Short mmCIF file of C-alpha atoms in Angstrom, two decimals:
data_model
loop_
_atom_site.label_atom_id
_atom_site.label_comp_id
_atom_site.label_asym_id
_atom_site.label_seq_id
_atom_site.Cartn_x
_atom_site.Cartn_y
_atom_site.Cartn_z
CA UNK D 1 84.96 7.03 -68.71
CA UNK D 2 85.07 4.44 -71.67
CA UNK D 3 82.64 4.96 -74.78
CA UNK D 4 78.95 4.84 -73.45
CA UNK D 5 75.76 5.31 -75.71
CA UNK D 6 71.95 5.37 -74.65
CA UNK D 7 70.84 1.47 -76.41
CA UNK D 8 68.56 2.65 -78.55
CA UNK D 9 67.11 6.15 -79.90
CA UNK D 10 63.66 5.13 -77.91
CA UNK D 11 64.85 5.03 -75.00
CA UNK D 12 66.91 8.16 -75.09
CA UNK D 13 63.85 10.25 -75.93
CA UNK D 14 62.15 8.11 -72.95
CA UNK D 15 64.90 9.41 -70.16
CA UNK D 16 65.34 12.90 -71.58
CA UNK D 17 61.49 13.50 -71.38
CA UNK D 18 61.64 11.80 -67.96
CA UNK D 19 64.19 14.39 -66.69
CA UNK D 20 62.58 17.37 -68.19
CA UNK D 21 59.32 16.57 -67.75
CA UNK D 22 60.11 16.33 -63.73
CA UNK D 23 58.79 17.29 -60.21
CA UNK D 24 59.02 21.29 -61.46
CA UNK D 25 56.70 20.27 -64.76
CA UNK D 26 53.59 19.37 -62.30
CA UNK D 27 53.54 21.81 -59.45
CA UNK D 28 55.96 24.79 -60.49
CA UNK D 29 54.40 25.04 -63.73
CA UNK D 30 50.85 24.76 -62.42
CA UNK D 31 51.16 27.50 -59.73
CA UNK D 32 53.56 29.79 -61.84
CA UNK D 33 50.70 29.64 -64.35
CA UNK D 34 47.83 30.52 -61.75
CA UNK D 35 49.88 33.52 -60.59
CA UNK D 36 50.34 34.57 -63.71
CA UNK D 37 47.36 35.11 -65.65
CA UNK D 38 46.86 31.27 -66.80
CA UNK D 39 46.64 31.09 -70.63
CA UNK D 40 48.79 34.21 -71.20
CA UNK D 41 51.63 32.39 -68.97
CA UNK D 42 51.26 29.12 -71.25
CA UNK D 43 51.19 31.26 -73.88
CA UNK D 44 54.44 33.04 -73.42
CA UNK D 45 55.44 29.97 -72.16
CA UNK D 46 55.32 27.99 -75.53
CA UNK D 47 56.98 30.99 -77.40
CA UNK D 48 59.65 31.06 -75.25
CA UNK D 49 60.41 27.46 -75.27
CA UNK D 50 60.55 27.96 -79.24
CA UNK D 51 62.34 31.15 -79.52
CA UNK D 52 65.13 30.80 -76.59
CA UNK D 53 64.84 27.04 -74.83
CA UNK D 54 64.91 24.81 -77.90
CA UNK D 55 68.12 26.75 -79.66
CA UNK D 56 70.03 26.36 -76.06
CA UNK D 57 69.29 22.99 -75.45
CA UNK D 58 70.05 22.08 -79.07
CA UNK D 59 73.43 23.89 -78.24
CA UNK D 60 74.41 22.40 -74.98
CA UNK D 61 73.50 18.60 -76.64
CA UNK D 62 75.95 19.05 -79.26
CA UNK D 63 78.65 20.01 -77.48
CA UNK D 64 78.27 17.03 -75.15
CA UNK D 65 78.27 14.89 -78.15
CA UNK D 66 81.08 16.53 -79.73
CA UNK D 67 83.13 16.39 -76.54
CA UNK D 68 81.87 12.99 -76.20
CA UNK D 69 82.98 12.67 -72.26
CA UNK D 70 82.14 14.42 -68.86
CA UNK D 71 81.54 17.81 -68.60
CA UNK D 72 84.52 18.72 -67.06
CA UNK D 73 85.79 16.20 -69.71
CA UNK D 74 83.90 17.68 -72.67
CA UNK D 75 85.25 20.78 -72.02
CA UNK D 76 89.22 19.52 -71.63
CA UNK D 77 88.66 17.90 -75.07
CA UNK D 78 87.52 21.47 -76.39
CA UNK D 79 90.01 23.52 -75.69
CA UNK D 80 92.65 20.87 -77.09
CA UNK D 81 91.04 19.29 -79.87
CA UNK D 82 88.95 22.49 -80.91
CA UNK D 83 91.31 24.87 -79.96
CA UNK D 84 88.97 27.13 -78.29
CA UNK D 85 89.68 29.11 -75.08
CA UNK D 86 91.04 27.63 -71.85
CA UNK D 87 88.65 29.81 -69.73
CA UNK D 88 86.00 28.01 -71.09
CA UNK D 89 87.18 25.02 -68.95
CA UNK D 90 85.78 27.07 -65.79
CA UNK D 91 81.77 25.76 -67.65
CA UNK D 92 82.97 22.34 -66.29
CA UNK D 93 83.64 23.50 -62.83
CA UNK D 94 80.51 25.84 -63.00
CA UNK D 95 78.43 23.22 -63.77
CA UNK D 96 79.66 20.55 -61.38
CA UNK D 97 78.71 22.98 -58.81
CA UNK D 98 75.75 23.66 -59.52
CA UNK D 99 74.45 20.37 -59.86
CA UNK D 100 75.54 19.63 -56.12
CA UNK D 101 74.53 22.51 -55.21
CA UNK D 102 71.12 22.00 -56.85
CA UNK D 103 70.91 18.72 -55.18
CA UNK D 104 71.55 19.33 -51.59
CA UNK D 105 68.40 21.03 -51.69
CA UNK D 106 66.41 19.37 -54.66
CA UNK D 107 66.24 15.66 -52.70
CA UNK D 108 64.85 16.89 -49.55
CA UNK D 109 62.27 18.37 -52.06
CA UNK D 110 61.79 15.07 -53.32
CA UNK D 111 61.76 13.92 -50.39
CA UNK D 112 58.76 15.53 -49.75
CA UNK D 113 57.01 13.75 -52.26
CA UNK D 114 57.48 10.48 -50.68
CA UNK D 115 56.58 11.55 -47.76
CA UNK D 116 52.84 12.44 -49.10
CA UNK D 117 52.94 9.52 -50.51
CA UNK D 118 53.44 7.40 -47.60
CA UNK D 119 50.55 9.98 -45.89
CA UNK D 120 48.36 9.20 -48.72
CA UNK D 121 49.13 5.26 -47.92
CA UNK D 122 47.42 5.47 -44.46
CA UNK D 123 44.32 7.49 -45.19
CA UNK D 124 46.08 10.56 -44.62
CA UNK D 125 43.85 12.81 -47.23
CA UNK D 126 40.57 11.09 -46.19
CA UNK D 127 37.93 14.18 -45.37
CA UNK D 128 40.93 16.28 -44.65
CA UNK D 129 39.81 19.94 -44.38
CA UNK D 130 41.92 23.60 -44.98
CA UNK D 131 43.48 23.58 -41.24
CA UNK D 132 44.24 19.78 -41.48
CA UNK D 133 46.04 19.94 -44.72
CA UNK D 134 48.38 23.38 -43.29
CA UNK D 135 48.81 21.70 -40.21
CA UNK D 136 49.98 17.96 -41.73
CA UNK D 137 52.51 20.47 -43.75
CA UNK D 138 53.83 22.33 -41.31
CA UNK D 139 54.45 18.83 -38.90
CA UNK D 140 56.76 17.88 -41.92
CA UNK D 141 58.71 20.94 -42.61
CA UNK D 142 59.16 21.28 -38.64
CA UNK D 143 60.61 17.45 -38.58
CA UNK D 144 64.11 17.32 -39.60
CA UNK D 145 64.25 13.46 -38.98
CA UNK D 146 61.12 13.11 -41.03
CA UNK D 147 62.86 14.97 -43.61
CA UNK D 148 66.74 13.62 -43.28
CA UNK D 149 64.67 10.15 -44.11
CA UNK D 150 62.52 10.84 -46.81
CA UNK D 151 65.21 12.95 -48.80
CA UNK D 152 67.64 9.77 -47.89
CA UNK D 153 65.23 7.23 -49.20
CA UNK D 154 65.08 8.96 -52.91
CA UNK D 155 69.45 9.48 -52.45
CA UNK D 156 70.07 6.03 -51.72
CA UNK D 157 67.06 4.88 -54.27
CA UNK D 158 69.48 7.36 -57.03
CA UNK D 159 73.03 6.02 -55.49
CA UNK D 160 71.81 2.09 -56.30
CA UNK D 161 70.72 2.88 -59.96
CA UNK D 162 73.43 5.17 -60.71
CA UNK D 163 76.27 2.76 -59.65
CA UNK D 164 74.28 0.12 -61.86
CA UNK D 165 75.83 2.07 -65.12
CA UNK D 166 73.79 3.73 -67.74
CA UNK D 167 72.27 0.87 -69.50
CA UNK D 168 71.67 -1.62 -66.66
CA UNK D 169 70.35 1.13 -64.06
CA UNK D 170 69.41 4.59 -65.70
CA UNK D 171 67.99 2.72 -69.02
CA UNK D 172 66.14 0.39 -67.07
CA UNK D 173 64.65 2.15 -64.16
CA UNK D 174 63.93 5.25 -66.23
CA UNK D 175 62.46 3.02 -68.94
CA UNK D 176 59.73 1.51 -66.45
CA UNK D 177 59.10 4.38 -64.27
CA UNK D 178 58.42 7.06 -67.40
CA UNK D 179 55.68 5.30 -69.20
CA UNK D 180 54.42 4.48 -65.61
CA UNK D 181 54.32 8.06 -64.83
CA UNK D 182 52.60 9.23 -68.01
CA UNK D 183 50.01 6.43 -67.37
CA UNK D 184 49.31 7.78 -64.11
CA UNK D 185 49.00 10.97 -65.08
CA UNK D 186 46.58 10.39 -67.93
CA UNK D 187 44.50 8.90 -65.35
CA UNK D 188 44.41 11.73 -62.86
CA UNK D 189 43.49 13.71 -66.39
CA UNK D 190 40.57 11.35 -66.43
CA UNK D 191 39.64 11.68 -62.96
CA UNK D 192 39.52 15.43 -62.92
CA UNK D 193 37.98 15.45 -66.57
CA UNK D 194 34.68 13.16 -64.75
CA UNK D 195 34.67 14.72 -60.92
CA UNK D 196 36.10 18.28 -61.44
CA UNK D 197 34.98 21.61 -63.40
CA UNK D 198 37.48 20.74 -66.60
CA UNK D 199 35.62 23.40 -68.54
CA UNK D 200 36.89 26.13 -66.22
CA UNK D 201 40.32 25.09 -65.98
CA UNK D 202 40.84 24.73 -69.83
CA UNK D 203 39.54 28.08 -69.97
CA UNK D 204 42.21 29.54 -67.31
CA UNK D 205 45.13 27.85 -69.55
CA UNK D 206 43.96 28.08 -72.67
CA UNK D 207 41.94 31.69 -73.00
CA UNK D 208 44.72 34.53 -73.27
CA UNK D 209 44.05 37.73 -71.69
CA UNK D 210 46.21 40.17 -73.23
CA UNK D 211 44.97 43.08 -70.83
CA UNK D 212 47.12 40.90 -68.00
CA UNK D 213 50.12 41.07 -70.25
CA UNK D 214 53.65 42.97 -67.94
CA UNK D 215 56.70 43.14 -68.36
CA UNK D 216 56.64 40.67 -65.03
CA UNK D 217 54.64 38.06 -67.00
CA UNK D 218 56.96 37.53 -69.59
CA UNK D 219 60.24 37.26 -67.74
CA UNK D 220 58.75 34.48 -65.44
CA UNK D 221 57.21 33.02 -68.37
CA UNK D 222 60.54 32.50 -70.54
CA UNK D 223 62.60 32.03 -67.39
CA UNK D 224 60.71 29.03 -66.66
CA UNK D 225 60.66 27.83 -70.39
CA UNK D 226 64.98 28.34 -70.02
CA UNK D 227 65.32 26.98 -66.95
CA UNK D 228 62.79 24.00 -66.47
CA UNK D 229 64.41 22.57 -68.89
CA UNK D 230 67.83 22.35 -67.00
CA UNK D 231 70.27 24.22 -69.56
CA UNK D 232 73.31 25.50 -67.69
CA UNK D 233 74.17 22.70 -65.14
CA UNK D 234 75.43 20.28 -67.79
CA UNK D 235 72.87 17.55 -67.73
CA UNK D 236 72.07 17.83 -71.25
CA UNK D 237 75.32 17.83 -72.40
CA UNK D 238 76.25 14.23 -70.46
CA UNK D 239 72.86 13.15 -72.20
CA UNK D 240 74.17 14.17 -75.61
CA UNK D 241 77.63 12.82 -74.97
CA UNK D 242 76.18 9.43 -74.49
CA UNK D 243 74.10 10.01 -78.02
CA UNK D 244 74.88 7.74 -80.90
CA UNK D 245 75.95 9.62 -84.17
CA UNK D 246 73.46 8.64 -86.10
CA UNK D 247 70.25 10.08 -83.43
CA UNK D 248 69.65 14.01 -84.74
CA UNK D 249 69.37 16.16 -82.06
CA UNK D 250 67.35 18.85 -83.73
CA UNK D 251 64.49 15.83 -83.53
CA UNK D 252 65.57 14.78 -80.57
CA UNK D 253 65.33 18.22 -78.84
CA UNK D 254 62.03 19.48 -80.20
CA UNK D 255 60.68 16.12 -79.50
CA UNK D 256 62.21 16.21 -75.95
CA UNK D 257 60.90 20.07 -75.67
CA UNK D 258 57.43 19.71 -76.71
CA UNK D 259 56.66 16.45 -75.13
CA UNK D 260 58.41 18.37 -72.14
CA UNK D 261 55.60 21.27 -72.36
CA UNK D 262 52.44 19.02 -73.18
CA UNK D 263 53.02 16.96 -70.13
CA UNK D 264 53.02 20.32 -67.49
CA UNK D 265 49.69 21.32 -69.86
CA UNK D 266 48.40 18.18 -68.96
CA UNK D 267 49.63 18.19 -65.41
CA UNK D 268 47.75 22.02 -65.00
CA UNK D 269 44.46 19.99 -66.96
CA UNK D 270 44.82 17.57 -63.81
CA UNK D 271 45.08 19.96 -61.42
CA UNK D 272 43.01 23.11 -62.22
CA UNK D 273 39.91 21.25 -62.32
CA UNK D 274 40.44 20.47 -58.54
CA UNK D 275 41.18 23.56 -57.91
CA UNK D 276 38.36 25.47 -59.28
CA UNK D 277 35.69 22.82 -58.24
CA UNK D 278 36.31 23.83 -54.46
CA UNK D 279 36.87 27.52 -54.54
CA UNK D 280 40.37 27.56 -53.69
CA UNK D 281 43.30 30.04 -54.45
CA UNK D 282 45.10 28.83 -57.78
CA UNK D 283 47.78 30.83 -56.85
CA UNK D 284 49.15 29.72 -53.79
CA UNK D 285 52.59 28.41 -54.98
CA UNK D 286 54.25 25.25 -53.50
CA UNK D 287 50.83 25.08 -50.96
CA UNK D 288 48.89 24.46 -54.45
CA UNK D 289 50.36 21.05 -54.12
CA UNK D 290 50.71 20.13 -50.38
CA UNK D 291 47.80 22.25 -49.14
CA UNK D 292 45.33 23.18 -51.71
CA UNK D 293 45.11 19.88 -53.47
CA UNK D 294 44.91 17.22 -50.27
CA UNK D 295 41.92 19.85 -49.55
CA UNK D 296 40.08 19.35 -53.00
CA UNK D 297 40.87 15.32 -52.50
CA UNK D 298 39.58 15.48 -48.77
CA UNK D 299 35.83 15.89 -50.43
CA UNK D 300 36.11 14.45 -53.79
CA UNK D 301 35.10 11.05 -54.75
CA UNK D 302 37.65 8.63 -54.67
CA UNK D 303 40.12 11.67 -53.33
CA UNK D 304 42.49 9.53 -51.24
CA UNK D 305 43.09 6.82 -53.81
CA UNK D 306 44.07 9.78 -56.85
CA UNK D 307 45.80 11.76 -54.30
CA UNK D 308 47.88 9.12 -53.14
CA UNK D 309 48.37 8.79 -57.31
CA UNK D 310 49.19 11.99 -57.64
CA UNK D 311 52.04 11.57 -54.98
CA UNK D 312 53.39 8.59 -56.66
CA UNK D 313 53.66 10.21 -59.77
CA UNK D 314 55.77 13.00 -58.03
CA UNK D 315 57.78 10.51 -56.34
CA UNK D 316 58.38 8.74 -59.63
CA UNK D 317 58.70 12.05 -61.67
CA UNK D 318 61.79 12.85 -58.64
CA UNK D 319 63.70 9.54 -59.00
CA UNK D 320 63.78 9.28 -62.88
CA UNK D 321 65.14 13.16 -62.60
CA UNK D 322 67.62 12.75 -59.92
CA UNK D 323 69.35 9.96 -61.52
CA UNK D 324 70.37 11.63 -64.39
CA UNK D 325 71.18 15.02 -62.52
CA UNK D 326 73.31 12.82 -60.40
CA UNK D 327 75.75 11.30 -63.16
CA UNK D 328 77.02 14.01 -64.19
CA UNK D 329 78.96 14.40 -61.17
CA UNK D 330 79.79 10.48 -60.82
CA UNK D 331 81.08 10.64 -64.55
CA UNK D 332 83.47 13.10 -64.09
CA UNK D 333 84.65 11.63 -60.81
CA UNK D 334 84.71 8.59 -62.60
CA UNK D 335 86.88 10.08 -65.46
CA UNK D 336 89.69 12.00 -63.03
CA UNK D 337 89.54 9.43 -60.13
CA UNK D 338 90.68 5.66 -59.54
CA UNK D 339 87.58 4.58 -57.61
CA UNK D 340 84.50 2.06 -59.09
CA UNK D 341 81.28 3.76 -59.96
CA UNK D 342 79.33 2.24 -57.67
CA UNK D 343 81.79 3.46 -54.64
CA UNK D 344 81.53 7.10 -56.60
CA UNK D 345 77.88 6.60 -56.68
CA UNK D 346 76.86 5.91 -53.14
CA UNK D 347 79.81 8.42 -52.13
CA UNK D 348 79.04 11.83 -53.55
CA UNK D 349 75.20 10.34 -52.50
CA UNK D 350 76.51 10.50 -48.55
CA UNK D 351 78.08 13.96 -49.29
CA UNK D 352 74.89 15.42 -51.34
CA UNK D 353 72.63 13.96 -48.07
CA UNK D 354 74.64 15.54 -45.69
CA UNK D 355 74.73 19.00 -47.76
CA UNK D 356 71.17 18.84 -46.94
CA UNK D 357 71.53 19.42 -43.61
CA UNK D 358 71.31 23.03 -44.38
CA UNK D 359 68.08 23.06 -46.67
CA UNK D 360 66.52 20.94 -43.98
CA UNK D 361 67.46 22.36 -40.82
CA UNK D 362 66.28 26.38 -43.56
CA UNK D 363 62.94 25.40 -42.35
CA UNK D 364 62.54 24.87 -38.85
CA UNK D 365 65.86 25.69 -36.23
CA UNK D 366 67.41 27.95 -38.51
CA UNK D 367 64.26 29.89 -39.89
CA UNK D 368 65.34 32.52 -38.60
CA UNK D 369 68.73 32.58 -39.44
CA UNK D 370 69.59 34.72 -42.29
CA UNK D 371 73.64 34.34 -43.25
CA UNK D 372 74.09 37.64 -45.36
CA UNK D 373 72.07 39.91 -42.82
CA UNK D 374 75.28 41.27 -41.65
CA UNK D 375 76.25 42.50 -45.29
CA UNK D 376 72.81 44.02 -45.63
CA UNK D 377 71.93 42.54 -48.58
CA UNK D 378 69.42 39.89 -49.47
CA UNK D 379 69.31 40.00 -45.68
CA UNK D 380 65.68 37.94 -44.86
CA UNK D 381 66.82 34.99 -47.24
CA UNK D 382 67.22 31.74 -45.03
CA UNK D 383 70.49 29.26 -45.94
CA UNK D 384 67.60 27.42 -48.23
CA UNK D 385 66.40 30.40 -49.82
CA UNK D 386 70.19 31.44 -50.70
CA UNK D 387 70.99 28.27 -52.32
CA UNK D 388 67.86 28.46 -55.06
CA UNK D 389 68.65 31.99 -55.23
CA UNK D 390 72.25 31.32 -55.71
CA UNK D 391 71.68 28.45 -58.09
CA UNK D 392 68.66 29.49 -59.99
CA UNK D 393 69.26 33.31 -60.40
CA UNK D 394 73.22 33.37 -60.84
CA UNK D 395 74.69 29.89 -61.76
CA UNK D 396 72.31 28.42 -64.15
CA UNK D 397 71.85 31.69 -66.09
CA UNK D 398 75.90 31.92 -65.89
CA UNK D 399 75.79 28.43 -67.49
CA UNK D 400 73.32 28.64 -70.10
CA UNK D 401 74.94 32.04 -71.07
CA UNK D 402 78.59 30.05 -71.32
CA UNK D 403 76.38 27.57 -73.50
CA UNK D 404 75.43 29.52 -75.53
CA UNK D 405 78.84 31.57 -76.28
CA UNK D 406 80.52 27.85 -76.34
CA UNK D 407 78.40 26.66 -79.31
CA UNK D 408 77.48 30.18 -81.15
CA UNK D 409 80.97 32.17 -80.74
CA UNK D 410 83.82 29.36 -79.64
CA UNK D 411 83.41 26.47 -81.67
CA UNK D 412 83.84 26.49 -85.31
CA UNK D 413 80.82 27.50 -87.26
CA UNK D 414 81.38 23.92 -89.10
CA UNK D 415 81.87 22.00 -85.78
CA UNK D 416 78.63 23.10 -84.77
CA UNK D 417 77.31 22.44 -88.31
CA UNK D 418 78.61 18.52 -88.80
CA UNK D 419 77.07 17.72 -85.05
CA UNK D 420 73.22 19.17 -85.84
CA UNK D 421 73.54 17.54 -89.20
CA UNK D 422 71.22 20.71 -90.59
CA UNK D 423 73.77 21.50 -93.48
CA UNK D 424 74.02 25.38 -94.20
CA UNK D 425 70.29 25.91 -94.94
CA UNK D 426 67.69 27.99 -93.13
CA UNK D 427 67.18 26.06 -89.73
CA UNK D 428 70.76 25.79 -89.48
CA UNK D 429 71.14 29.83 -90.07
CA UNK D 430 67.76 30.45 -87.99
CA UNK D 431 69.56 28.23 -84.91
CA UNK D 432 72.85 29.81 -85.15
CA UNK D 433 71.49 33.37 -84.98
CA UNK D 434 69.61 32.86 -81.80
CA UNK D 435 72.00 30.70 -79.95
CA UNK D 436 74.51 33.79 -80.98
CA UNK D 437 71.80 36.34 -80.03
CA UNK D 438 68.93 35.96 -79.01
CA UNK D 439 69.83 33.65 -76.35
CA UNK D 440 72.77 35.28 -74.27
CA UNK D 441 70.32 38.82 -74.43
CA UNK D 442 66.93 36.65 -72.83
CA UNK D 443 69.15 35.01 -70.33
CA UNK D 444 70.53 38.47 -69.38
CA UNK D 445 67.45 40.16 -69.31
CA UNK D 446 66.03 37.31 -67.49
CA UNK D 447 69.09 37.85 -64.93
CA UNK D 448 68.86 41.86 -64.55
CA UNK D 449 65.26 41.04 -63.47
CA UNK D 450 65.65 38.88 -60.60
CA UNK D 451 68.70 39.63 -59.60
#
């Protein structure tokens, strides 16, 4: 991989808040925060993004920038330019891993999204009632063509961009389709703000009720603070190793973090209102999106024309995600291997695609199968369930724990120094604590509480 950096500073806040701020921002953060007590969750929320996510991401950014290749690169270049550990070469192969891993399953997600957008193209959420909107989702889970397609549709969209390079395809396409999604979303913001009960929904997120405060709360709180922000799987670090010198990443971070944040705030403000204007259940998880909102848009003004929005955003919100999840994985392939990116590109594409075979098939002819049954353990989880389990309980926590040893404990205290540009002052001292601390003992606790 030859020198590569993001054109301009702009648009390398632009595709780092497009990839953060992605599919998980609008519906995982909505429904994690109406099972969880609303303004406490946002609450805890906020204070773990500043306390734990922040210091981690600022951690895994710099070492991509000091490594200055692919992961599995960035970490090579470690251990014999910075003379730290050769174990901590097994972070490259971690991450890899997970990022396929996270994939196989993550596109037929966002495959999903297409789909209800295409159903929101022909009238599909016109006066569509409770049953209607369970039935139209179950007829899509129980479709693995349907499925195969729309998942295929948002892989071969990714392949084409990716194998255009970084400034001629992820620049460009995540430069458009970013702005485009905030746009949208502001206007859904609107919608709700004139149709909906907005006063009710800003007083779920934004009144704290203490009394609702467990030990629960919190962990799901900071565990989606951590981990919606992708720290562990090595996406981050590409996006820092692309960085020019002269960007800061403290800024870039906290600008990337908060921006991050306000957009799922905003994306609850959207959504809430819907909710609470037709009586239904905030809390229904994933069915907040394909169930309980096509029900609210079935009998709202205008509801088919802002739900087929809202589905556009998603499907915009998955592309500008999966394209930088995906290069990762070309890069290094790109770095160790002879072949052209684009052949790389549309390649490990085919292979992520077929992968999904298993999340697809997780939710209708293999429902019932449950691989570790025979073991007794975690013995009603389908192949689907295992892989988020897998990914999001053990790998990702694995990574962002290797992060944060990497940058607090490996490297040299004035490696890490030089690359935040912070100098030895108070932020720099504050940062280095909790990426040596406070960090690796959240992302354990979080751990010990899922696992």
């Amino acid at each position: 991989m030859g020198a590569r950096h993001w054109s301009s500073n702009l648009l390398f806040l632009i595709i780092a808040i497009g990839t953060e701020a992605g599919i998980a921002n609008v519906w995982k953060f909505s429904y994690l925060a109406g099972a969880n007590g609303g303004g406490l969750f946002v609450a805890l929320y906020f204070l773990a993004l500043f306390l734990i996510a922040i210091p981690a991401l600022m951690a895994e950014m710099l070492i991509g920038r000091h490594g200055g290749k692919s992961v599995v690169g960035t970490m090579h270049v470690l251990v014999t330019r910075d003379g730290i550990a050769p174990f901590w070469k097994s972070f490259g192969a971690l991450a890899t891993a997970s990022v396929i891993l996270i994939l196989s399953y993550y596109f037929v997600i966002c495959g999903w999204m297409l789909d209800y957008f295409v159903f929101g193209l022909r009238g599909g959420f016109k006066d569509i009632d409770s049953p209607g909107a369970a039935s139209a989702f179950e007829q899509m889970l129980s479709s693995p063509a349907r499925m195969l397609l729309f998942s295929g549709i948002i892989i071969a969209a990714t392949a084409v961009v990716i194998a255009r390079g970084i400034n001629k395809g992820i620049e460009r396409v995540s430069g458009v389709l970013t702005p485009l999604r905030f746009v949208i979303l502001f206007v859904l913001l609107i919608y709700s703000a004139i149709f909906a009960d907005f006063g009710r929904a800003a007083s779920f997120l934004f009144s704290v009720d203490w009394t609702k405060l467990t030990a629960g709360v919190v962990v799901t709180a900071f565990g989606q603070a951590f981990f919606s922000l992708g720290i562990g799987v090595g996406v981050m670090m590409m996006m820092g190793a692309y960085m020019k010198r002269e960007y800061s990443i403290t800024r870039a971070v906290f600008t990337v973090a908060v921006a991050q944040g306000l957009v799922a705030l905003i994306a609850g403000m959207s959504i809430f209102p819907l909710v609470f204007t037709y009586g239904l259940e905030p809390t229904q998880g994933p069915g907040l999106i394909f169930v309980t909102l096509p029900v609210a848009f079935g009998q709202m003004p205008y509801g088919q024309i802002f739900g087929t929005l809202l589905f556009l955003l998603l499907s915009f919100a998955a592309l500008t995600a999966t394209i930088v999840i995906q290069e990762p994985i070309v890069a290094a392939l790109e770095e160790y291997t002879s072949w052209s990116r684009p052949a790389l590109a549309y390649s490990t594409g085919l292979v992520i695609w077929l992968m999904g075979f298993v999340t697809v098939l997780s939710f209708n002819h293999w429902s019932d199968v449950h691989p570790l049954r025979w073991l007794g353990i975690e013995s009603t989880r389908t192949p689907f369930e295992l892989l988020d389990y897998l990914t999001s309980n053990l790998m990702m926590p694995l990574g962002g724990l290797m992060v944060a040893l990497i940058a607090g404990w490996a490297l040299s205290r004035s490696a890490v120094r030089d690359e935040l540009g912070l100098g030895d002052g108070v932020c720099f001292k504050l940062w280095y604590a909790a990426t040596r601390y406070l960090v690796p003992v959240a992302i354990l606790v979080i751990v010990c509480s899922v696992v």
